[in-house]
XYZ file of C-alpha atoms in Angstrom:
680
model
C 0.000 0.000 0.000
C 1.430 3.388 -1.013
C 1.002 6.347 1.293
C 1.171 9.782 -0.367
C 1.990 12.799 1.730
C 0.825 15.440 -0.737
C -1.002 16.055 -3.970
C 2.374 16.700 -5.633
C 3.474 13.159 -4.735
C 0.403 11.709 -6.462
C 1.052 13.787 -9.574
C 4.675 12.674 -9.695
C 3.658 9.012 -9.554
C 1.089 9.464 -12.306
C 3.644 11.269 -14.460
C 6.158 8.470 -13.945
C 3.563 5.810 -14.801
C 2.494 7.509 -18.042
C 5.717 9.057 -19.325
C 8.775 7.348 -17.828
C 7.866 3.741 -17.093
C 6.736 2.846 -20.638
C 10.235 3.708 -21.898
C 11.686 0.874 -19.825
C 9.174 -1.817 -20.730
C 10.648 -4.656 -22.762
C 8.202 -4.276 -25.626
C 8.879 -0.595 -26.264
C 12.662 -0.648 -25.943
C 12.876 -3.794 -28.055
C 10.702 -2.316 -30.799
C 12.056 1.240 -30.894
C 15.655 0.921 -29.716
C 16.505 -2.627 -30.711
C 17.730 -3.368 -27.179
C 16.504 -5.321 -24.172
C 16.636 -4.066 -20.584
C 18.788 -6.376 -18.469
C 17.111 -8.147 -15.553
C 17.710 -6.562 -12.117
C 19.190 -3.440 -13.726
C 16.298 -1.099 -12.898
C 15.238 -0.281 -9.349
C 12.383 2.191 -8.885
C 11.850 3.681 -5.442
C 9.463 6.469 -4.508
C 10.671 8.638 -1.654
C 8.467 11.661 -2.216
C 9.361 14.944 -0.572
C 9.137 13.737 3.032
C 12.644 12.225 3.206
C 14.451 15.399 2.190
C 14.400 19.092 2.912
C 12.477 21.061 0.287
C 14.105 24.199 -1.128
C 12.078 26.004 -3.783
C 13.686 27.394 -6.949
C 13.495 31.004 -5.738
C 15.330 30.125 -2.534
C 17.975 28.172 -4.455
C 18.641 31.335 -6.436
C 18.452 33.733 -3.465
C 20.836 31.642 -1.374
C 23.273 31.203 -4.296
C 23.412 27.462 -3.725
C 24.219 26.472 -7.329
C 24.830 29.748 -9.176
C 25.531 33.272 -8.002
C 22.842 35.910 -8.296
C 25.072 38.129 -10.415
C 26.671 35.486 -12.634
C 24.989 37.053 -15.677
C 26.730 40.319 -14.887
C 30.114 38.853 -13.983
C 30.124 36.352 -16.830
C 29.423 32.634 -16.907
C 32.993 31.739 -15.900
C 32.674 33.290 -12.429
C 31.503 30.430 -10.211
C 33.457 31.211 -7.033
C 30.672 32.560 -4.870
C 28.133 29.727 -5.020
C 28.137 27.025 -2.338
C 28.149 24.278 -4.986
C 31.270 25.568 -6.698
C 33.029 26.069 -3.371
C 32.457 22.384 -2.549
C 32.981 21.043 -6.069
C 36.387 19.471 -5.528
C 35.021 16.032 -6.397
C 37.011 13.898 -8.833
C 34.210 11.955 -10.509
C 31.207 13.018 -12.558
C 28.902 10.957 -10.350
C 30.328 12.523 -7.191
C 29.683 16.008 -8.562
C 26.135 15.026 -9.510
C 25.511 13.580 -6.032
C 26.863 16.743 -4.381
C 24.528 18.926 -6.432
C 21.541 16.707 -5.631
C 22.328 16.819 -1.894
C 22.594 20.611 -1.871
C 19.241 20.938 -3.613
C 17.573 18.326 -1.381
C 19.394 17.995 1.964
C 18.592 15.079 4.241
C 16.064 15.082 7.074
C 16.888 11.699 8.607
C 19.118 12.415 11.620
C 20.501 8.859 11.680
C 21.745 9.116 8.085
C 23.188 12.581 8.716
C 25.047 11.404 11.819
C 26.361 8.371 9.932
C 28.007 10.719 7.454
C 29.296 12.941 10.257
C 30.788 9.905 12.051
C 32.611 9.104 8.816
C 33.932 12.677 8.633
C 35.055 12.452 12.271
C 37.175 9.434 11.422
C 38.576 11.016 8.254
C 39.544 14.176 10.146
C 41.191 12.266 13.005
C 42.943 9.677 10.820
C 45.199 11.364 8.257
C 46.420 8.043 6.880
C 42.849 6.991 6.093
C 41.968 10.375 4.570
C 44.989 10.603 2.279
C 44.815 6.880 1.490
C 41.215 7.194 0.296
C 42.058 10.348 -1.659
C 44.784 8.492 -3.541
C 42.792 5.284 -4.112
C 39.756 7.112 -5.496
C 42.000 8.572 -8.215
C 42.542 5.023 -9.494
C 38.875 4.620 -10.399
C 37.455 5.974 -13.706
C 35.872 9.425 -13.454
C 32.589 8.339 -15.031
C 32.107 4.890 -13.488
C 28.353 5.337 -13.012
C 27.808 6.254 -16.672
C 29.978 3.361 -17.862
C 28.019 0.803 -15.876
C 24.799 1.949 -17.554
C 26.034 0.309 -20.744
C 25.610 -3.083 -19.112
C 21.933 -2.434 -18.363
C 20.968 -2.823 -22.034
C 21.863 -5.455 -24.607
C 21.161 -5.765 -28.361
C 18.146 -7.809 -29.373
C 20.260 -10.236 -31.426
C 23.972 -9.595 -31.087
C 25.283 -12.059 -33.640
C 23.004 -10.879 -36.482
C 22.632 -7.138 -36.025
C 26.113 -6.348 -34.761
C 27.741 -7.239 -38.085
C 26.765 -3.961 -39.763
C 29.409 -1.229 -39.869
C 26.900 1.257 -38.455
C 27.204 -0.572 -35.134
C 31.002 -0.181 -34.950
C 30.714 2.931 -32.790
C 28.403 1.178 -30.323
C 30.784 -1.785 -30.226
C 33.664 0.564 -29.497
C 31.772 2.140 -26.593
C 31.069 -1.317 -25.147
C 34.735 -2.340 -25.434
C 35.786 0.901 -23.757
C 33.293 0.216 -20.960
C 34.727 -3.267 -20.426
C 38.258 -1.818 -20.197
C 37.104 0.829 -17.718
C 35.242 -1.779 -15.657
C 38.447 -3.836 -15.599
C 40.296 -0.739 -14.345
C 37.708 -0.119 -11.612
C 37.696 -3.742 -10.404
C 41.515 -3.827 -10.335
C 41.453 -0.802 -8.010
C 39.077 -2.530 -5.538
C 41.860 -4.406 -3.666
C 43.552 -1.048 -3.036
C 40.294 0.342 -1.632
C 39.943 -2.782 0.509
C 43.436 -2.292 1.932
C 42.699 1.320 2.929
C 39.275 0.573 4.477
C 40.288 -2.611 6.290
C 40.737 -0.944 9.694
C 38.013 1.723 9.322
C 35.894 2.153 12.456
C 32.954 4.336 11.382
C 29.754 2.496 10.444
C 29.643 3.903 6.892
C 33.215 2.997 5.922
C 33.061 -0.359 7.718
C 29.820 -1.193 5.904
C 31.386 -0.292 2.531
C 34.299 -2.597 3.343
C 31.926 -5.422 4.270
C 29.439 -5.128 1.383
C 31.821 -4.170 -1.424
C 35.458 -4.914 -0.589
C 34.760 -8.335 0.958
C 32.194 -9.346 -1.660
C 33.746 -12.237 -3.599
C 31.501 -11.635 -6.588
C 33.607 -8.626 -7.598
C 36.707 -10.821 -7.666
C 34.729 -13.366 -9.700
C 33.777 -10.724 -12.276
C 37.385 -9.522 -12.409
C 38.587 -13.112 -12.977
C 36.008 -13.645 -15.716
C 37.151 -10.470 -17.447
C 40.789 -11.591 -17.125
C 40.000 -14.792 -19.021
C 38.996 -12.820 -22.119
C 40.599 -9.358 -21.856
C 44.376 -9.002 -22.178
C 45.914 -8.094 -18.835
C 48.102 -5.364 -20.399
C 45.129 -3.448 -21.837
C 44.654 -0.054 -20.220
C 42.214 2.795 -20.595
C 43.736 5.647 -22.608
C 42.490 9.112 -23.574
C 44.901 9.741 -26.475
C 42.727 8.866 -29.523
C 45.059 6.516 -31.455
C 46.362 4.836 -28.287
C 42.751 4.291 -27.148
C 41.854 2.873 -30.560
C 44.797 0.470 -30.447
C 43.963 -0.663 -26.904
C 40.355 -1.340 -27.925
C 41.373 -3.296 -31.039
C 43.697 -5.491 -28.975
C 41.457 -5.752 -25.895
C 40.600 -9.443 -26.413
C 43.385 -11.982 -26.012
C 44.941 -13.331 -29.231
C 43.749 -16.684 -30.564
C 40.149 -16.444 -29.375
C 38.739 -15.416 -32.767
C 40.527 -16.023 -36.091
C 38.668 -13.267 -37.978
C 39.595 -10.802 -35.218
C 43.276 -11.747 -35.525
C 43.136 -11.133 -39.305
C 41.479 -7.722 -38.793
C 44.162 -6.816 -36.258
C 46.918 -7.741 -38.703
C 45.344 -5.506 -41.339
C 45.023 -2.694 -38.777
C 48.705 -3.029 -37.831
C 49.825 -3.175 -41.464
C 47.910 -0.044 -42.452
C 49.066 1.821 -39.320
C 52.663 0.900 -40.094
C 52.224 1.918 -43.748
C 50.908 5.319 -42.658
C 53.940 5.929 -40.429
C 56.278 4.773 -43.208
C 54.541 7.224 -45.556
C 55.194 10.046 -43.079
C 58.892 9.108 -42.924
C 59.032 9.048 -46.714
C 57.576 12.577 -46.960
C 59.981 13.901 -44.321
C 62.923 12.811 -46.449
C 61.457 13.492 -49.908
C 60.223 17.032 -49.191
C 62.820 17.910 -46.526
C 60.221 18.372 -43.776
C 61.988 17.000 -40.643
C 59.323 18.413 -38.283
C 56.343 16.880 -40.106
C 54.066 15.286 -37.518
C 51.330 12.688 -37.815
C 48.425 13.527 -35.461
C 45.241 11.463 -35.238
C 41.639 12.163 -34.325
C 38.589 9.905 -34.429
C 36.736 11.956 -37.050
C 39.498 12.537 -39.597
C 41.920 9.742 -38.876
C 45.615 10.474 -39.533
C 46.683 13.798 -41.061
C 49.911 15.763 -41.483
C 50.889 18.772 -39.385
C 53.746 20.911 -40.747
C 55.202 24.002 -38.987
C 54.868 27.159 -41.087
C 58.559 27.948 -40.571
C 59.536 24.711 -42.411
C 57.546 25.571 -45.527
C 59.639 27.345 -48.146
C 57.280 28.962 -50.589
C 54.411 26.713 -51.589
C 53.617 23.159 -50.513
C 54.026 20.494 -53.231
C 50.859 19.716 -55.209
C 50.791 16.244 -53.645
C 49.365 17.755 -50.435
C 45.602 18.336 -50.388
C 43.023 19.675 -47.893
C 45.541 22.304 -46.773
C 44.344 24.269 -43.738
C 46.237 26.778 -41.620
C 45.936 26.068 -37.897
C 47.874 28.466 -35.672
C 51.581 28.173 -36.466
C 51.048 24.929 -38.365
C 49.519 23.724 -41.596
C 47.236 20.677 -41.506
C 46.953 18.666 -44.708
C 46.650 15.212 -46.264
C 47.488 13.343 -49.481
C 45.636 10.852 -51.669
C 47.888 8.063 -50.422
C 47.208 8.939 -46.800
C 43.446 9.197 -47.455
C 43.446 5.721 -49.033
C 45.387 4.229 -46.117
C 43.059 5.989 -43.645
C 40.037 4.309 -45.224
C 41.651 0.868 -44.985
C 42.849 1.532 -41.425
C 39.413 2.705 -40.297
C 37.732 -0.282 -41.945
C 40.129 -2.675 -40.209
C 39.530 -0.961 -36.842
C 35.750 -1.220 -37.278
C 36.068 -4.891 -38.111
C 38.122 -5.310 -34.921
C 35.401 -3.614 -32.869
C 32.638 -5.757 -34.360
C 34.512 -9.050 -33.953
C 35.564 -8.049 -30.420
C 31.931 -7.500 -29.379
C 31.024 -10.927 -30.754
C 33.850 -12.403 -28.646
C 32.626 -10.497 -25.606
C 28.993 -11.606 -25.872
C 29.285 -14.366 -23.261
C 31.337 -12.125 -20.949
C 28.798 -9.302 -21.254
C 25.926 -11.671 -20.423
C 27.823 -12.838 -17.317
C 28.451 -9.251 -16.220
C 24.803 -8.322 -16.780
C 23.779 -11.067 -14.363
C 25.477 -9.078 -11.589
C 24.607 -5.591 -12.808
C 23.072 -4.728 -9.423
C 26.528 -5.182 -7.861
C 28.007 -2.770 -10.397
C 25.315 -0.210 -9.580
C 26.181 -0.581 -5.881
C 29.866 -0.047 -6.677
C 29.070 3.098 -8.663
C 26.917 4.502 -5.840
C 29.602 3.769 -3.247
C 32.292 5.482 -5.318
C 30.087 8.565 -5.796
C 29.366 8.766 -2.062
C 33.032 8.321 -1.103
C 34.038 10.942 -3.659
C 31.618 13.446 -2.137
C 32.585 12.706 1.476
C 36.349 12.519 0.952
C 37.162 14.811 -1.952
C 34.512 17.437 -1.208
C 33.530 17.526 2.486
C 36.757 16.282 4.091
C 38.933 18.158 1.599
C 37.109 21.446 2.282
C 37.434 21.001 6.051
C 41.126 20.069 5.800
C 41.955 23.274 3.911
C 40.681 25.408 6.830
C 42.411 26.165 10.119
C 41.860 23.688 12.949
C 38.395 23.971 14.545
C 37.169 26.471 11.967
C 34.630 23.855 10.882
C 32.873 21.855 13.595
C 30.401 19.001 13.773
C 26.768 20.142 14.155
C 24.373 18.559 16.635
C 20.723 17.780 15.887
C 17.419 17.775 17.730
C 13.849 17.199 16.580
C 12.229 19.917 18.673
C 15.079 21.912 20.189
C 16.491 25.325 19.332
C 18.440 26.463 16.299
C 21.635 27.727 17.904
C 24.799 28.837 16.100
C 27.799 30.197 17.967
C 30.278 32.286 15.958
C 28.806 31.239 12.618
C 30.406 32.414 9.389
C 29.324 32.575 5.757
C 30.949 29.484 4.163
C 31.629 31.176 0.829
C 32.427 34.764 1.790
C 34.867 33.782 4.537
C 37.063 32.177 1.884
C 37.158 35.512 0.045
C 37.522 37.841 3.060
C 40.076 37.086 5.753
C 38.461 39.566 8.164
C 34.963 38.069 8.085
C 33.080 38.848 11.323
C 31.319 35.804 12.905
C 27.842 36.150 14.425
C 25.547 34.116 16.665
C 21.945 32.956 16.417
C 19.511 31.473 18.917
C 15.894 30.662 18.053
C 13.613 28.345 20.023
C 9.913 27.600 20.238
C 9.647 30.188 23.021
C 11.383 32.789 20.870
C 10.695 31.742 17.300
C 11.123 35.086 15.512
C 14.231 37.227 15.249
C 14.000 40.714 13.781
C 17.361 41.971 12.499
C 17.664 45.712 12.080
C 20.354 47.919 10.588
C 21.043 50.324 7.741
C 21.863 49.388 4.173
C 25.164 47.515 3.684
C 25.378 46.631 7.392
C 25.364 42.892 6.581
C 21.740 41.837 7.062
C 21.383 39.907 3.788
C 24.738 38.191 4.299
C 23.665 37.106 7.788
C 20.360 35.679 6.528
C 22.101 33.774 3.745
C 24.762 32.557 6.180
C 22.204 30.952 8.524
C 20.510 29.056 5.680
C 23.782 27.804 4.197
C 24.955 26.549 7.598
C 21.683 24.613 8.012
C 22.035 23.144 4.503
C 25.650 22.103 5.135
C 24.624 20.477 8.412
C 21.784 18.497 6.835
C 23.902 17.119 3.981
C 26.195 15.644 6.631
C 29.072 18.127 6.506
C 30.824 20.142 9.192
C 29.756 23.793 9.425
C 31.703 27.063 9.747
C 30.865 27.792 13.396
C 32.344 27.328 16.843
C 29.276 25.348 17.892
C 25.884 24.602 16.380
C 22.765 22.666 17.241
C 20.123 22.359 14.542
C 16.440 21.569 14.775
C 15.886 19.506 11.613
C 14.355 21.760 8.963
C 11.839 20.369 6.471
C 11.597 23.444 4.202
C 13.539 26.644 3.671
C 11.648 29.694 2.426
C 13.300 32.963 1.442
C 11.844 36.311 0.485
C 14.870 38.376 -0.417
C 15.806 41.151 -2.835
C 13.859 41.216 -6.115
C 13.322 43.382 -9.139
C 10.714 43.979 -11.839
C 9.892 40.897 -13.905
C 9.149 42.318 -17.343
C 8.509 38.896 -18.902
C 5.538 38.210 -16.610
C 4.510 41.882 -16.363
C 5.167 41.867 -12.597
C 6.426 44.901 -10.714
C 8.921 44.577 -7.886
C 6.065 44.702 -5.374
C 3.971 42.103 -7.222
C 6.976 39.747 -7.410
C 7.525 40.315 -3.691
C 3.877 39.559 -2.870
C 3.838 36.378 -4.987
C 6.903 35.077 -3.175
C 5.390 35.983 0.214
C 2.084 34.309 -0.714
C 3.974 31.130 -1.610
C 5.646 31.158 1.808
C 2.388 31.722 3.680
C 0.558 28.974 1.784
C 3.244 26.299 2.214
C 4.913 27.002 5.536
C 5.000 24.192 8.110
C 5.857 24.120 11.796
C 9.393 22.884 11.067
C 10.224 25.411 8.359
C 12.972 28.016 8.381
C 11.727 31.319 6.958
C 13.947 34.162 5.825
C 12.344 37.540 5.107
C 14.452 40.427 3.848
C 12.938 43.916 3.525
C 9.330 42.790 3.115
C 7.016 45.634 2.049
C 9.676 48.080 0.892
C 8.439 48.198 -2.726
C 5.112 49.924 -2.032
C 3.868 52.854 0.037
C 5.355 53.080 3.533
C 2.003 52.618 5.310
C 0.894 49.634 3.212
C 4.349 48.080 3.318
C 4.491 48.402 7.111
C 0.987 46.975 7.476
C 1.821 43.947 5.297
C 5.099 43.315 7.123
C 3.396 43.540 10.544
C 0.533 41.264 9.508
C 2.904 38.646 8.032
C 4.944 38.675 11.248
C 1.845 38.101 13.366
C 0.799 35.205 11.135
C 4.231 33.558 11.371
C 4.369 34.087 15.136
C 1.343 31.836 15.541
C 3.345 28.908 14.090
C 6.277 26.994 15.506
C 8.318 27.781 12.404
C 11.574 29.686 12.935
C 11.627 33.090 11.237
C 14.430 35.604 10.718
C 13.092 38.935 9.538
C 15.452 41.695 8.348
C 14.042 45.177 7.960
C 14.724 48.927 7.840
C 11.322 49.634 9.393
C 12.098 50.640 12.961
C 8.345 50.599 13.744
C 8.461 46.791 13.540
C 10.497 46.795 16.750
C 7.151 47.411 18.521
C 6.382 43.724 17.884
C 8.866 42.835 20.622
C 6.946 44.984 23.121
C 3.701 43.106 22.407
C 4.824 39.555 21.551
C 7.334 37.990 23.956
C 8.447 35.390 21.372
C 9.988 38.154 19.227
C 13.663 38.921 19.712
C 15.270 42.118 18.434
C 18.824 42.182 17.106
C 20.804 44.839 15.278
C 24.005 45.003 13.273
C 26.324 47.480 14.934
C 27.136 50.677 13.064
C 29.096 53.681 14.340
C 28.991 57.234 12.994
C 32.320 58.969 12.404
C 32.550 62.367 10.748
C 28.972 62.078 9.502
C 29.771 58.764 7.829
C 28.641 55.226 8.687
C 31.315 52.871 10.015
C 30.011 49.289 9.595
C 31.118 46.815 12.290
C 29.118 43.816 10.926
C 28.677 42.620 14.521
C 25.245 41.377 15.621
C 24.083 42.688 18.998
C 20.976 42.288 21.151
C 18.167 44.798 21.234
C 17.207 47.625 18.911
C 19.776 50.205 17.830
C 18.599 53.528 16.571
C 21.002 55.019 14.043
C 19.828 58.633 13.958
C 18.933 59.706 10.442
C 21.277 57.322 8.573
C 19.173 57.830 5.464
C 19.655 61.582 5.768
C 23.402 61.109 6.146
C 23.525 59.184 2.881
C 21.274 61.777 1.219
C 23.620 64.531 2.378
C 26.621 62.678 0.957
C 24.697 62.269 -2.307
C 24.357 66.080 -2.556
C 20.782 66.971 -1.591
C 20.374 70.701 -0.715
C 20.906 71.504 2.990
C 17.457 73.108 3.270
C 15.819 69.874 2.152
C 17.904 67.883 4.638
C 16.961 70.171 7.551
C 13.246 69.994 6.767
C 13.479 66.219 6.628
C 15.227 66.164 10.029
C 12.411 68.074 11.717
C 9.750 65.830 10.183
C 11.434 62.590 11.209
C 11.979 63.902 14.768
C 8.226 64.420 15.241
C 7.463 60.938 13.886
C 10.072 59.375 16.158
C 8.700 61.064 19.269
C 5.265 59.579 18.625
C 6.748 56.080 18.090
C 8.711 56.177 21.354
C 5.578 57.004 23.370
C 3.734 54.033 21.806
C 6.595 51.654 22.584
C 6.720 52.770 26.236
C 2.997 52.102 26.526
C 3.362 48.606 25.032
C 6.268 47.739 27.327
C 4.218 48.622 30.422
C 1.124 46.753 29.201
C 2.847 43.466 28.254
C 5.635 43.407 30.877
C 4.339 40.375 32.826
C 3.824 38.312 29.639
C 7.401 39.078 28.590
C 8.741 37.724 31.898
C 6.734 34.483 31.574
C 8.091 33.889 28.076
C 11.643 34.404 29.277
C 11.069 31.748 31.919
C 9.613 29.380 29.279
C 12.544 29.988 26.949
C 15.112 29.113 29.619
C 13.153 26.013 30.607
C 13.209 24.825 26.976
C 16.981 25.371 26.866
C 17.400 23.288 30.032
C 15.184 20.567 28.520
C 17.655 20.010 25.672
C 20.756 20.697 27.749
C 23.501 18.078 27.953
C 24.500 19.145 31.514
C 24.406 16.765 34.461
C 21.445 16.668 36.881
C 23.131 18.745 39.603
C 23.926 21.554 37.161
C 20.348 21.560 35.864
C 18.939 21.671 39.439
C 21.197 24.621 40.227
C 20.107 26.393 37.033
C 16.445 25.855 37.980
C 17.082 27.251 41.449
C 18.790 30.326 39.976
C 15.894 30.792 37.575
C 13.413 30.636 40.436
C 15.352 33.196 42.499
C 15.718 35.584 39.557
C 12.004 35.347 38.863
C 11.073 36.046 42.469
C 13.474 39.014 42.585
C 12.226 40.429 39.275
C 15.662 40.097 37.652
C 14.635 38.367 34.411
């Protein structure tokens, strides 16, 4: 029985059933593609959205998880400021893909997260294991997961259809995959040696299920019976072609041996022709490059050409400081050489048919190997590598609770701290008794950076990585919502305010009690009264939930929320004024901080007339006086409720404290005395 947690889950299953599944049915693939899906090669699992944190597309963009917000302005080559590109030190294609998927959908299962963190603990404390794994993983092919996909399909009738020359390219890909699989399996004993004494559950389980599995050795032995032991994977085109032609041991197929002899003869004739031209036309630096599309061709330095090339050379093309060309003799030999190579590929696949069928029987083991290599690549070459490049204790292991606070001590922005050596760390504490933080401060004081920093630390924690903080404890987040800076959307005919309202509506309609909500300058794109009213109303709505909200604003009137609602905490980013200029400290401090007329200071610097500035000063002074009176009234009216919430907040902290019983009893006694003495 399937249980669906949302309407979206139902729609995804219906879409899969109608659009994706039919592609994998035997009848369709056999009819349209001429291939058959191998048994046990396809595993379909439905996890839905309840096993992973959900981050909507707008938040992915706002938080610069994959791409930077300004990449279009800086150019497509600037990738340094996104979290993905900071962590992308993986060595395999599959590892990079897994890293990207984890950043877009972090984990929610605390057990799985802690399993990864235990693995990181061991890697960080055992240098021999860390560097050993780093070196061993280099021995495996970079695209192991893609290679193993080739064993999930097989031709309908190999012996009949494979004999056409059009299938030579497919045969070559299969041969290359066999060679790469041989390379991967030969590296397994090295991995086994490194992981033999691993203590963490994840690494020990990999050693048990993969390294000690005798079936991998059986596959490697079976490959060794057919494939020459000296065959290696090569990236140089002609060397790769030669390795593939001679992949199967000699004497297994007579027609293959004849095709190889023809291939060798034509290759030798081509090199002899090059030597002949060097002597005949006095071209000692004539080279004989090769590519898969053109075959062999001549490359002659321009400095060696005196006047005009002899008429024997055709297809002359200038390429940098060289001239690329061919001759009729070379073209004829190329055709024969290519034909012989294709015959080698075709005959080799026929020889490999039994081996391929044997490998396909254990394709699930190959899929497991690919998944393990991707996971190890991400943990070792991305997470552990990133941590090891930082100073000791700059990255620490996060702790997790299901209902506790979100607390970060001396947290730093993971990307910006690598760019700025003087990055200022800041703290955060949110709990169910104080579930909204309002951050105030002028423009450029660091509010947006702080909001982004909190989200990125949570994401790093829930993918199983250390975080840039002195200490952190995370209440597992199921969704991250962000409403940050926006602009007019001309394509959809939406103004800045309409875009802002659509994003806010999406948050309000989908928020849950375990969400993390980030609001930056809500209501700034419309009239001041309407914008303030919307911001206040949204805050009140979010306060009624158990979701954690961080709200950054310029609206000092919103600080009145803290005088009415005891679960609102006010913070500000410190700014000093020196010589009528703002000196940004980027340090987060408790309580409100009134920066007198910082907007007027900037206006004065911009060159507004002094008479206009003075009039504005008098107007804002009258408004401020009225606001202060209202705040004093609220403080007096809701004073007792504020004290009760402070007691509740400290009790919640003690509930999730790791202190011993005596320390907790003493803390409770102190709390009681402070309450009785009115010192909270």
